[in-house]
Amino acid sequence: MTSLPTYFLSHGGGPWPYVPEMRRAMQALERSLEDIPRQIETRPQAVLVVSGHWEDDAFAVMSNPQPPMVYDYSGFPPHTYEVQYRAPGAPALAERIAGLIEAAGLPSRLDAERGFDHGTFSPLEVMYPAADVPVLQVSLQRDLDPAQHLALGRALAPLRHENVLIVGSGLSYHNLRRFGQAGLAPSMAFDRWLQDTLAYSDPATRVERLIAWEDAPFARTAHPREDHLIPLMVAVGAAETEPALCVYNEEGVYGGVTVSSYRFGSAV
């Protein structure tokens, strides 16, 4: 049976695809995102995004048939507060996802109000610019426990056999106070640890190291709060025994930091 890979994406800064000078500066990220539809060689039934920009007490599942927009950023040009990514939602799939989560013994609820945040619409504007693939999100759980989010990924794994593309969307380095040259050394050290953990560790060791991610070099410098790292756990949990491939790595982003994205499982 064909099984789609999962992805952890470093999704870039705010509404970058809608700001020409930012888009020019992020050409390497743009190329990596444009290549994902080619890698999977199929039009997904839906894209399921776990974004670092949505937290809830339970694993909330977006169930709006036409999700609105959430402009969860500040300081960007006025037009970026009017952009629209008009992909349809997937209410029936949302109910199935909530059922999978609850069957795994995890808390879940449907959310008919939530809209697309920039962790979703920014990368998808590049991946699927026609917005013709249904999209929905599942929230993080507010405690940001890595083991719990690995368990969420395991619960969602059957969707990979149903042509649903699972994407964890965050940033491999996310310290807004230490971008630029101040972030150069810590981001490189954390990125080396991440590469070793994801691409060169056996599956059991990979999970152990992710659960204990705070032991990584410069862990709390790279992620003072781990909201942008935890989506990685979901992508790994949904493809737990499968190999990882770095599909995007760039040094000198945001004035000096290193960031990366990963695919788990083989392309179709």
PDB file of C-alpha atoms in Angstrom:
ATOM      1  CA  MET A   1       0.000   0.000   0.000  1.00  0.00           C
ATOM      2  CA  THR A   2       1.353   3.447  -0.917  1.00  0.00           C
ATOM      3  CA  SER A   3       2.213   5.585   2.084  1.00  0.00           C
ATOM      4  CA  LEU A   4       2.957   9.283   1.927  1.00  0.00           C
ATOM      5  CA  PRO A   5       6.013  10.590   3.758  1.00  0.00           C
ATOM      6  CA  THR A   6       5.690  13.141   6.538  1.00  0.00           C
ATOM      7  CA  TYR A   7       7.534  16.448   6.789  1.00  0.00           C
ATOM      8  CA  PHE A   8       8.896  18.822   9.372  1.00  0.00           C
ATOM      9  CA  LEU A   9       9.195  22.247   7.765  1.00  0.00           C
ATOM     10  CA  SER A  10      11.043  25.322   8.895  1.00  0.00           C
ATOM     11  CA  HIS A  11       8.283  27.595   7.664  1.00  0.00           C
ATOM     12  CA  GLY A  12      10.085  30.937   7.431  1.00  0.00           C
ATOM     13  CA  GLY A  13       9.270  34.303   8.927  1.00  0.00           C
ATOM     14  CA  GLY A  14       5.688  35.536   9.087  1.00  0.00           C
ATOM     15  CA  PRO A  15       3.949  36.105   5.722  1.00  0.00           C
ATOM     16  CA  TRP A  16       7.199  35.978   3.757  1.00  0.00           C
ATOM     17  CA  PRO A  17       5.786  34.675   0.429  1.00  0.00           C
ATOM     18  CA  TYR A  18       3.562  37.757   0.231  1.00  0.00           C
ATOM     19  CA  VAL A  19       6.436  40.248   0.717  1.00  0.00           C
ATOM     20  CA  PRO A  20       8.619  40.407  -2.433  1.00  0.00           C
ATOM     21  CA  GLU A  21      11.876  41.363  -0.725  1.00  0.00           C
ATOM     22  CA  MET A  22      11.427  38.609   1.891  1.00  0.00           C
ATOM     23  CA  ARG A  23      10.594  36.066  -0.801  1.00  0.00           C
ATOM     24  CA  ARG A  24      13.756  36.959  -2.718  1.00  0.00           C
ATOM     25  CA  ALA A  25      15.790  36.470   0.464  1.00  0.00           C
ATOM     26  CA  MET A  26      14.238  33.051   1.062  1.00  0.00           C
ATOM     27  CA  GLN A  27      14.729  31.511  -2.371  1.00  0.00           C
ATOM     28  CA  ALA A  28      16.331  28.338  -0.989  1.00  0.00           C
ATOM     29  CA  LEU A  29      13.349  27.727   1.294  1.00  0.00           C
ATOM     30  CA  GLU A  30      10.978  28.495  -1.580  1.00  0.00           C
ATOM     31  CA  ARG A  31      12.691  25.949  -3.852  1.00  0.00           C
ATOM     32  CA  SER A  32      12.515  23.290  -1.151  1.00  0.00           C
ATOM     33  CA  LEU A  33       8.784  23.843  -0.642  1.00  0.00           C
ATOM     34  CA  GLU A  34       8.058  23.901  -4.375  1.00  0.00           C
ATOM     35  CA  ASP A  35       9.773  20.515  -4.656  1.00  0.00           C
ATOM     36  CA  ILE A  36       7.534  18.700  -2.149  1.00  0.00           C
ATOM     37  CA  PRO A  37       4.635  18.088  -4.590  1.00  0.00           C
ATOM     38  CA  ARG A  38       7.182  16.632  -7.019  1.00  0.00           C
ATOM     39  CA  GLN A  39       8.618  14.389  -4.307  1.00  0.00           C
ATOM     40  CA  ILE A  40       5.284  12.844  -3.370  1.00  0.00           C
ATOM     41  CA  GLU A  41       4.170  12.558  -7.029  1.00  0.00           C
ATOM     42  CA  THR A  42       0.490  12.686  -6.176  1.00  0.00           C
ATOM     43  CA  ARG A  43      -2.182  15.189  -5.336  1.00  0.00           C
ATOM     44  CA  PRO A  44      -3.007  14.563  -1.670  1.00  0.00           C
ATOM     45  CA  GLN A  45      -6.554  14.068  -0.524  1.00  0.00           C
ATOM     46  CA  ALA A  46      -5.735  16.720   2.082  1.00  0.00           C
ATOM     47  CA  VAL A  47      -2.846  18.367   3.892  1.00  0.00           C
ATOM     48  CA  LEU A  48      -2.863  18.069   7.677  1.00  0.00           C
ATOM     49  CA  VAL A  49      -0.674  20.694   9.347  1.00  0.00           C
ATOM     50  CA  VAL A  50       0.442  20.763  12.969  1.00  0.00           C
ATOM     51  CA  SER A  51       1.639  24.341  13.365  1.00  0.00           C
ATOM     52  CA  GLY A  52       3.735  25.840  16.114  1.00  0.00           C
ATOM     53  CA  HIS A  53       1.260  28.719  16.169  1.00  0.00           C
ATOM     54  CA  TRP A  54      -1.772  26.925  17.600  1.00  0.00           C
ATOM     55  CA  GLU A  55      -1.969  25.526  21.132  1.00  0.00           C
ATOM     56  CA  ASP A  56      -4.947  24.159  23.019  1.00  0.00           C
ATOM     57  CA  ASP A  57      -5.661  22.164  26.177  1.00  0.00           C
ATOM     58  CA  ALA A  58      -6.560  19.203  23.937  1.00  0.00           C
ATOM     59  CA  PHE A  59      -5.488  18.259  20.426  1.00  0.00           C
ATOM     60  CA  ALA A  60      -8.033  20.481  18.694  1.00  0.00           C
ATOM     61  CA  VAL A  61      -8.938  19.626  15.094  1.00  0.00           C
ATOM     62  CA  MET A  62      -9.987  22.333  12.643  1.00  0.00           C
ATOM     63  CA  SER A  63     -13.419  21.444  11.268  1.00  0.00           C
ATOM     64  CA  ASN A  64     -14.474  24.609   9.424  1.00  0.00           C
ATOM     65  CA  PRO A  65     -15.394  23.813   5.787  1.00  0.00           C
ATOM     66  CA  GLN A  66     -13.942  27.169   4.709  1.00  0.00           C
ATOM     67  CA  PRO A  67     -11.321  28.164   7.296  1.00  0.00           C
ATOM     68  CA  PRO A  68     -10.716  31.881   7.838  1.00  0.00           C
ATOM     69  CA  MET A  69      -7.316  33.530   8.215  1.00  0.00           C
ATOM     70  CA  VAL A  70      -5.345  34.152  11.411  1.00  0.00           C
ATOM     71  CA  TYR A  71      -2.843  36.999  11.018  1.00  0.00           C
ATOM     72  CA  ASP A  72      -0.651  36.008  13.936  1.00  0.00           C
ATOM     73  CA  TYR A  73       2.259  38.380  13.309  1.00  0.00           C
ATOM     74  CA  SER A  74       3.061  42.065  13.712  1.00  0.00           C
ATOM     75  CA  GLY A  75       5.141  44.714  12.018  1.00  0.00           C
ATOM     76  CA  PHE A  76       4.580  43.570   8.441  1.00  0.00           C
ATOM     77  CA  PRO A  77       3.194  45.625   5.506  1.00  0.00           C
ATOM     78  CA  PRO A  78      -0.541  46.419   5.674  1.00  0.00           C
ATOM     79  CA  HIS A  79      -1.414  44.204   2.707  1.00  0.00           C
ATOM     80  CA  THR A  80      -0.213  41.107   4.591  1.00  0.00           C
ATOM     81  CA  TYR A  81      -3.196  41.495   6.944  1.00  0.00           C
ATOM     82  CA  GLU A  82      -5.528  41.078   3.992  1.00  0.00           C
ATOM     83  CA  VAL A  83      -3.979  38.116   2.175  1.00  0.00           C
ATOM     84  CA  GLN A  84      -6.209  35.096   1.677  1.00  0.00           C
ATOM     85  CA  TYR A  85      -5.308  31.430   1.288  1.00  0.00           C
ATOM     86  CA  ARG A  86      -8.650  30.016   0.198  1.00  0.00           C
ATOM     87  CA  ALA A  87      -8.073  26.282   0.440  1.00  0.00           C
ATOM     88  CA  PRO A  88     -11.198  24.408   1.551  1.00  0.00           C
ATOM     89  CA  GLY A  89     -11.325  22.644   4.889  1.00  0.00           C
ATOM     90  CA  ALA A  90     -12.166  18.971   5.371  1.00  0.00           C
ATOM     91  CA  PRO A  91     -14.895  18.552   8.019  1.00  0.00           C
ATOM     92  CA  ALA A  92     -15.430  14.817   7.463  1.00  0.00           C
ATOM     93  CA  LEU A  93     -11.711  14.170   7.705  1.00  0.00           C
ATOM     94  CA  ALA A  94     -11.591  16.313  10.845  1.00  0.00           C
ATOM     95  CA  GLU A  95     -14.084  13.974  12.506  1.00  0.00           C
ATOM     96  CA  ARG A  96     -12.008  10.966  11.507  1.00  0.00           C
ATOM     97  CA  ILE A  97      -8.857  12.586  12.878  1.00  0.00           C
ATOM     98  CA  ALA A  98     -10.527  13.410  16.192  1.00  0.00           C
ATOM     99  CA  GLY A  99     -11.632   9.780  16.381  1.00  0.00           C
ATOM    100  CA  LEU A 100      -8.105   8.499  15.750  1.00  0.00           C
ATOM    101  CA  ILE A 101      -6.731  10.771  18.457  1.00  0.00           C
ATOM    102  CA  GLU A 102      -9.354   9.731  20.995  1.00  0.00           C
ATOM    103  CA  ALA A 103      -8.872   6.042  20.149  1.00  0.00           C
ATOM    104  CA  ALA A 104      -5.210   6.488  21.091  1.00  0.00           C
ATOM    105  CA  GLY A 105      -6.285   7.709  24.534  1.00  0.00           C
ATOM    106  CA  LEU A 106      -5.412  11.325  23.824  1.00  0.00           C
ATOM    107  CA  PRO A 107      -7.709  14.316  24.384  1.00  0.00           C
ATOM    108  CA  SER A 108      -9.265  15.857  21.301  1.00  0.00           C
ATOM    109  CA  ARG A 109     -12.046  18.198  20.237  1.00  0.00           C
ATOM    110  CA  LEU A 110     -13.363  19.716  17.022  1.00  0.00           C
ATOM    111  CA  ASP A 111     -12.894  23.453  16.497  1.00  0.00           C
ATOM    112  CA  ALA A 112     -15.196  25.055  13.923  1.00  0.00           C
ATOM    113  CA  GLU A 113     -13.850  28.595  14.415  1.00  0.00           C
ATOM    114  CA  ARG A 114     -10.099  28.288  13.985  1.00  0.00           C
ATOM    115  CA  GLY A 115      -8.485  29.522  10.764  1.00  0.00           C
ATOM    116  CA  PHE A 116      -5.151  29.126   8.977  1.00  0.00           C
ATOM    117  CA  ASP A 117      -2.191  30.696  10.775  1.00  0.00           C
ATOM    118  CA  HIS A 118       1.013  31.627   8.981  1.00  0.00           C
ATOM    119  CA  GLY A 119       2.644  28.333   9.954  1.00  0.00           C
ATOM    120  CA  THR A 120       0.150  26.854   7.509  1.00  0.00           C
ATOM    121  CA  PHE A 121      -0.656  29.422   4.854  1.00  0.00           C
ATOM    122  CA  SER A 122       2.895  30.688   4.268  1.00  0.00           C
ATOM    123  CA  PRO A 123       4.454  27.343   3.251  1.00  0.00           C
ATOM    124  CA  LEU A 124       1.294  26.172   1.477  1.00  0.00           C
ATOM    125  CA  GLU A 125       1.153  29.350  -0.584  1.00  0.00           C
ATOM    126  CA  VAL A 126       4.387  28.068  -2.130  1.00  0.00           C
ATOM    127  CA  MET A 127       3.610  24.325  -2.143  1.00  0.00           C
ATOM    128  CA  TYR A 128       0.044  24.581  -3.464  1.00  0.00           C
ATOM    129  CA  PRO A 129      -0.442  28.162  -4.719  1.00  0.00           C
ATOM    130  CA  ALA A 130      -3.764  27.335  -6.369  1.00  0.00           C
ATOM    131  CA  ALA A 131      -5.145  26.482  -2.896  1.00  0.00           C
ATOM    132  CA  ASP A 132      -7.041  23.588  -4.486  1.00  0.00           C
ATOM    133  CA  VAL A 133      -6.074  20.892  -1.953  1.00  0.00           C
ATOM    134  CA  PRO A 134      -8.166  20.687   1.257  1.00  0.00           C
ATOM    135  CA  VAL A 135      -6.230  21.768   4.340  1.00  0.00           C
ATOM    136  CA  LEU A 136      -6.841  21.413   8.046  1.00  0.00           C
ATOM    137  CA  GLN A 137      -4.817  21.849  11.211  1.00  0.00           C
ATOM    138  CA  VAL A 138      -4.405  19.989  14.484  1.00  0.00           C
ATOM    139  CA  SER A 139      -3.247  22.033  17.450  1.00  0.00           C
ATOM    140  CA  LEU A 140      -0.360  21.392  19.750  1.00  0.00           C
ATOM    141  CA  GLN A 141      -1.267  20.486  23.313  1.00  0.00           C
ATOM    142  CA  ARG A 142      -0.371  23.388  25.535  1.00  0.00           C
ATOM    143  CA  ASP A 143       2.054  21.506  27.793  1.00  0.00           C
ATOM    144  CA  LEU A 144       4.291  20.856  24.743  1.00  0.00           C
ATOM    145  CA  ASP A 145       5.286  17.442  26.064  1.00  0.00           C
ATOM    146  CA  PRO A 146       7.446  15.728  23.411  1.00  0.00           C
ATOM    147  CA  ALA A 147       6.288  12.189  24.264  1.00  0.00           C
ATOM    148  CA  GLN A 148       2.641  13.225  24.015  1.00  0.00           C
ATOM    149  CA  HIS A 149       3.224  14.728  20.572  1.00  0.00           C
ATOM    150  CA  LEU A 150       5.108  11.662  19.376  1.00  0.00           C
ATOM    151  CA  ALA A 151       2.003   9.739  20.481  1.00  0.00           C
ATOM    152  CA  LEU A 152      -0.149  12.127  18.454  1.00  0.00           C
ATOM    153  CA  GLY A 153       1.954  11.330  15.399  1.00  0.00           C
ATOM    154  CA  ARG A 154       1.485   7.599  15.969  1.00  0.00           C
ATOM    155  CA  ALA A 155      -2.276   8.128  16.200  1.00  0.00           C
ATOM    156  CA  LEU A 156      -2.269  10.018  12.892  1.00  0.00           C
ATOM    157  CA  ALA A 157      -0.059   7.502  11.058  1.00  0.00           C
ATOM    158  CA  PRO A 158      -2.963   5.614   9.366  1.00  0.00           C
ATOM    159  CA  LEU A 159      -3.765   8.772   7.420  1.00  0.00           C
ATOM    160  CA  ARG A 160      -0.552   8.333   5.462  1.00  0.00           C
ATOM    161  CA  HIS A 161      -2.175   5.314   3.763  1.00  0.00           C
ATOM    162  CA  GLU A 162      -5.219   7.449   2.927  1.00  0.00           C
ATOM    163  CA  ASN A 163      -3.306   9.990   0.823  1.00  0.00           C
ATOM    164  CA  VAL A 164      -3.197  12.611   3.585  1.00  0.00           C
ATOM    165  CA  LEU A 165       0.029  14.605   3.751  1.00  0.00           C
ATOM    166  CA  ILE A 166       1.107  15.197   7.372  1.00  0.00           C
ATOM    167  CA  VAL A 167       3.219  18.312   7.939  1.00  0.00           C
ATOM    168  CA  GLY A 168       4.759  19.573  11.148  1.00  0.00           C
ATOM    169  CA  SER A 169       5.394  23.286  10.677  1.00  0.00           C
ATOM    170  CA  GLY A 170       7.772  25.229  12.900  1.00  0.00           C
ATOM    171  CA  LEU A 171      11.431  26.269  12.816  1.00  0.00           C
ATOM    172  CA  SER A 172      14.476  24.203  13.671  1.00  0.00           C
ATOM    173  CA  TYR A 173      15.889  27.295  15.425  1.00  0.00           C
ATOM    174  CA  HIS A 174      13.491  29.777  16.993  1.00  0.00           C
ATOM    175  CA  ASN A 175      14.964  32.399  19.291  1.00  0.00           C
ATOM    176  CA  LEU A 176      13.708  35.814  18.218  1.00  0.00           C
ATOM    177  CA  ARG A 177      16.174  37.530  20.557  1.00  0.00           C
ATOM    178  CA  ARG A 178      19.181  35.713  19.106  1.00  0.00           C
ATOM    179  CA  PHE A 179      18.868  35.979  15.376  1.00  0.00           C
ATOM    180  CA  GLY A 180      21.711  37.492  13.384  1.00  0.00           C
ATOM    181  CA  GLN A 181      25.314  36.781  14.375  1.00  0.00           C
ATOM    182  CA  ALA A 182      24.290  36.069  17.973  1.00  0.00           C
ATOM    183  CA  GLY A 183      22.516  32.964  16.703  1.00  0.00           C
ATOM    184  CA  LEU A 184      25.239  31.699  14.387  1.00  0.00           C
ATOM    185  CA  ALA A 185      27.112  29.326  16.741  1.00  0.00           C
ATOM    186  CA  PRO A 186      24.147  28.019  18.757  1.00  0.00           C
ATOM    187  CA  SER A 187      22.007  27.389  15.668  1.00  0.00           C
ATOM    188  CA  MET A 188      24.824  25.501  13.929  1.00  0.00           C
ATOM    189  CA  ALA A 189      25.496  23.358  17.012  1.00  0.00           C
ATOM    190  CA  PHE A 190      21.813  22.551  17.501  1.00  0.00           C
ATOM    191  CA  ASP A 191      21.404  21.837  13.797  1.00  0.00           C
ATOM    192  CA  ARG A 192      24.296  19.342  13.872  1.00  0.00           C
ATOM    193  CA  TRP A 193      22.651  17.576  16.796  1.00  0.00           C
ATOM    194  CA  LEU A 194      19.325  17.542  14.967  1.00  0.00           C
ATOM    195  CA  GLN A 195      20.908  16.102  11.817  1.00  0.00           C
ATOM    196  CA  ASP A 196      22.660  13.381  13.824  1.00  0.00           C
ATOM    197  CA  THR A 197      19.481  12.585  15.750  1.00  0.00           C
ATOM    198  CA  LEU A 198      17.104  12.483  12.808  1.00  0.00           C
ATOM    199  CA  ALA A 199      19.191  11.178   9.918  1.00  0.00           C
ATOM    200  CA  TYR A 200      21.877   9.038  11.569  1.00  0.00           C
ATOM    201  CA  SER A 201      20.261   7.474  14.648  1.00  0.00           C
ATOM    202  CA  ASP A 202      18.269   4.248  14.682  1.00  0.00           C
ATOM    203  CA  PRO A 203      14.522   4.741  15.292  1.00  0.00           C
ATOM    204  CA  ALA A 204      14.568   3.889  19.006  1.00  0.00           C
ATOM    205  CA  THR A 205      17.537   6.156  19.698  1.00  0.00           C
ATOM    206  CA  ARG A 206      15.957   8.917  17.636  1.00  0.00           C
ATOM    207  CA  VAL A 207      12.846   8.853  19.817  1.00  0.00           C
ATOM    208  CA  GLU A 208      14.896   8.760  23.028  1.00  0.00           C
ATOM    209  CA  ARG A 209      16.951  11.742  21.942  1.00  0.00           C
ATOM    210  CA  LEU A 210      13.903  13.743  20.875  1.00  0.00           C
ATOM    211  CA  ILE A 211      12.176  13.138  24.205  1.00  0.00           C
ATOM    212  CA  ALA A 212      15.356  14.385  25.920  1.00  0.00           C
ATOM    213  CA  TRP A 213      15.909  17.200  23.414  1.00  0.00           C
ATOM    214  CA  GLU A 214      16.785  19.653  26.191  1.00  0.00           C
ATOM    215  CA  ASP A 215      20.090  17.779  26.556  1.00  0.00           C
ATOM    216  CA  ALA A 216      21.132  18.869  23.059  1.00  0.00           C
ATOM    217  CA  PRO A 217      23.868  21.505  22.642  1.00  0.00           C
ATOM    218  CA  PHE A 218      22.389  24.998  23.023  1.00  0.00           C
ATOM    219  CA  ALA A 219      18.900  23.480  23.276  1.00  0.00           C
ATOM    220  CA  ARG A 220      17.338  26.287  25.278  1.00  0.00           C
ATOM    221  CA  THR A 221      19.174  28.902  23.250  1.00  0.00           C
ATOM    222  CA  ALA A 222      17.762  27.422  20.062  1.00  0.00           C
ATOM    223  CA  HIS A 223      14.294  27.058  21.612  1.00  0.00           C
ATOM    224  CA  PRO A 224      13.660  29.225  24.688  1.00  0.00           C
ATOM    225  CA  ARG A 225      10.112  27.928  24.316  1.00  0.00           C
ATOM    226  CA  GLU A 226       9.706  24.773  22.258  1.00  0.00           C
ATOM    227  CA  ASP A 227       6.491  25.567  20.380  1.00  0.00           C
ATOM    228  CA  HIS A 228       8.348  25.626  17.025  1.00  0.00           C
ATOM    229  CA  LEU A 229      10.206  22.364  17.711  1.00  0.00           C
ATOM    230  CA  ILE A 230       7.327  20.203  18.943  1.00  0.00           C
ATOM    231  CA  PRO A 231       5.659  19.851  15.496  1.00  0.00           C
ATOM    232  CA  LEU A 232       8.743  17.802  14.620  1.00  0.00           C
ATOM    233  CA  MET A 233       7.659  15.180  17.166  1.00  0.00           C
ATOM    234  CA  VAL A 234       4.364  14.675  15.336  1.00  0.00           C
ATOM    235  CA  ALA A 235       6.082  14.201  11.968  1.00  0.00           C
ATOM    236  CA  VAL A 236       8.482  11.672  13.515  1.00  0.00           C
ATOM    237  CA  GLY A 237       5.763   9.819  15.433  1.00  0.00           C
ATOM    238  CA  ALA A 238       3.752   9.313  12.254  1.00  0.00           C
ATOM    239  CA  ALA A 239       6.768   7.751  10.491  1.00  0.00           C
ATOM    240  CA  GLU A 240       8.561   6.374  13.520  1.00  0.00           C
ATOM    241  CA  THR A 241      10.558   3.534  11.963  1.00  0.00           C
ATOM    242  CA  GLU A 242      11.334   5.243   8.678  1.00  0.00           C
ATOM    243  CA  PRO A 243      14.459   7.076   7.540  1.00  0.00           C
ATOM    244  CA  ALA A 244      14.842  10.831   7.592  1.00  0.00           C
ATOM    245  CA  LEU A 245      16.225  13.013   4.832  1.00  0.00           C
ATOM    246  CA  CYS A 246      17.174  16.665   5.185  1.00  0.00           C
ATOM    247  CA  VAL A 247      15.292  18.420   2.370  1.00  0.00           C
ATOM    248  CA  TYR A 248      16.314  21.977   3.233  1.00  0.00           C
ATOM    249  CA  ASN A 249      19.353  23.353   5.038  1.00  0.00           C
ATOM    250  CA  GLU A 250      20.520  26.920   4.914  1.00  0.00           C
ATOM    251  CA  GLU A 251      23.137  28.890   6.801  1.00  0.00           C
ATOM    252  CA  GLY A 252      23.011  32.631   7.303  1.00  0.00           C
ATOM    253  CA  VAL A 253      19.219  32.935   7.447  1.00  0.00           C
ATOM    254  CA  TYR A 254      17.815  35.866   9.455  1.00  0.00           C
ATOM    255  CA  GLY A 255      21.267  37.441   9.425  1.00  0.00           C
ATOM    256  CA  GLY A 256      23.260  34.434  10.588  1.00  0.00           C
ATOM    257  CA  VAL A 257      21.352  31.338  11.777  1.00  0.00           C
ATOM    258  CA  THR A 258      21.138  27.806  10.384  1.00  0.00           C
ATOM    259  CA  VAL A 259      17.748  26.201   9.765  1.00  0.00           C
ATOM    260  CA  SER A 260      16.617  22.915   8.245  1.00  0.00           C
ATOM    261  CA  SER A 261      13.600  20.831   7.186  1.00  0.00           C
ATOM    262  CA  TYR A 262      13.185  17.042   7.034  1.00  0.00           C
ATOM    263  CA  ARG A 263      11.218  14.357   5.264  1.00  0.00           C
ATOM    264  CA  PHE A 264      10.399  11.072   7.029  1.00  0.00           C
ATOM    265  CA  GLY A 265       9.755   8.057   4.826  1.00  0.00           C
ATOM    266  CA  SER A 266      10.496   7.656   1.162  1.00  0.00           C
ATOM    267  CA  ALA A 267       8.891   9.808  -1.469  1.00  0.00           C
ATOM    268  CA  VAL A 268       6.160   7.976  -3.375  1.00  0.00           C
TER     269      VAL A 268
END
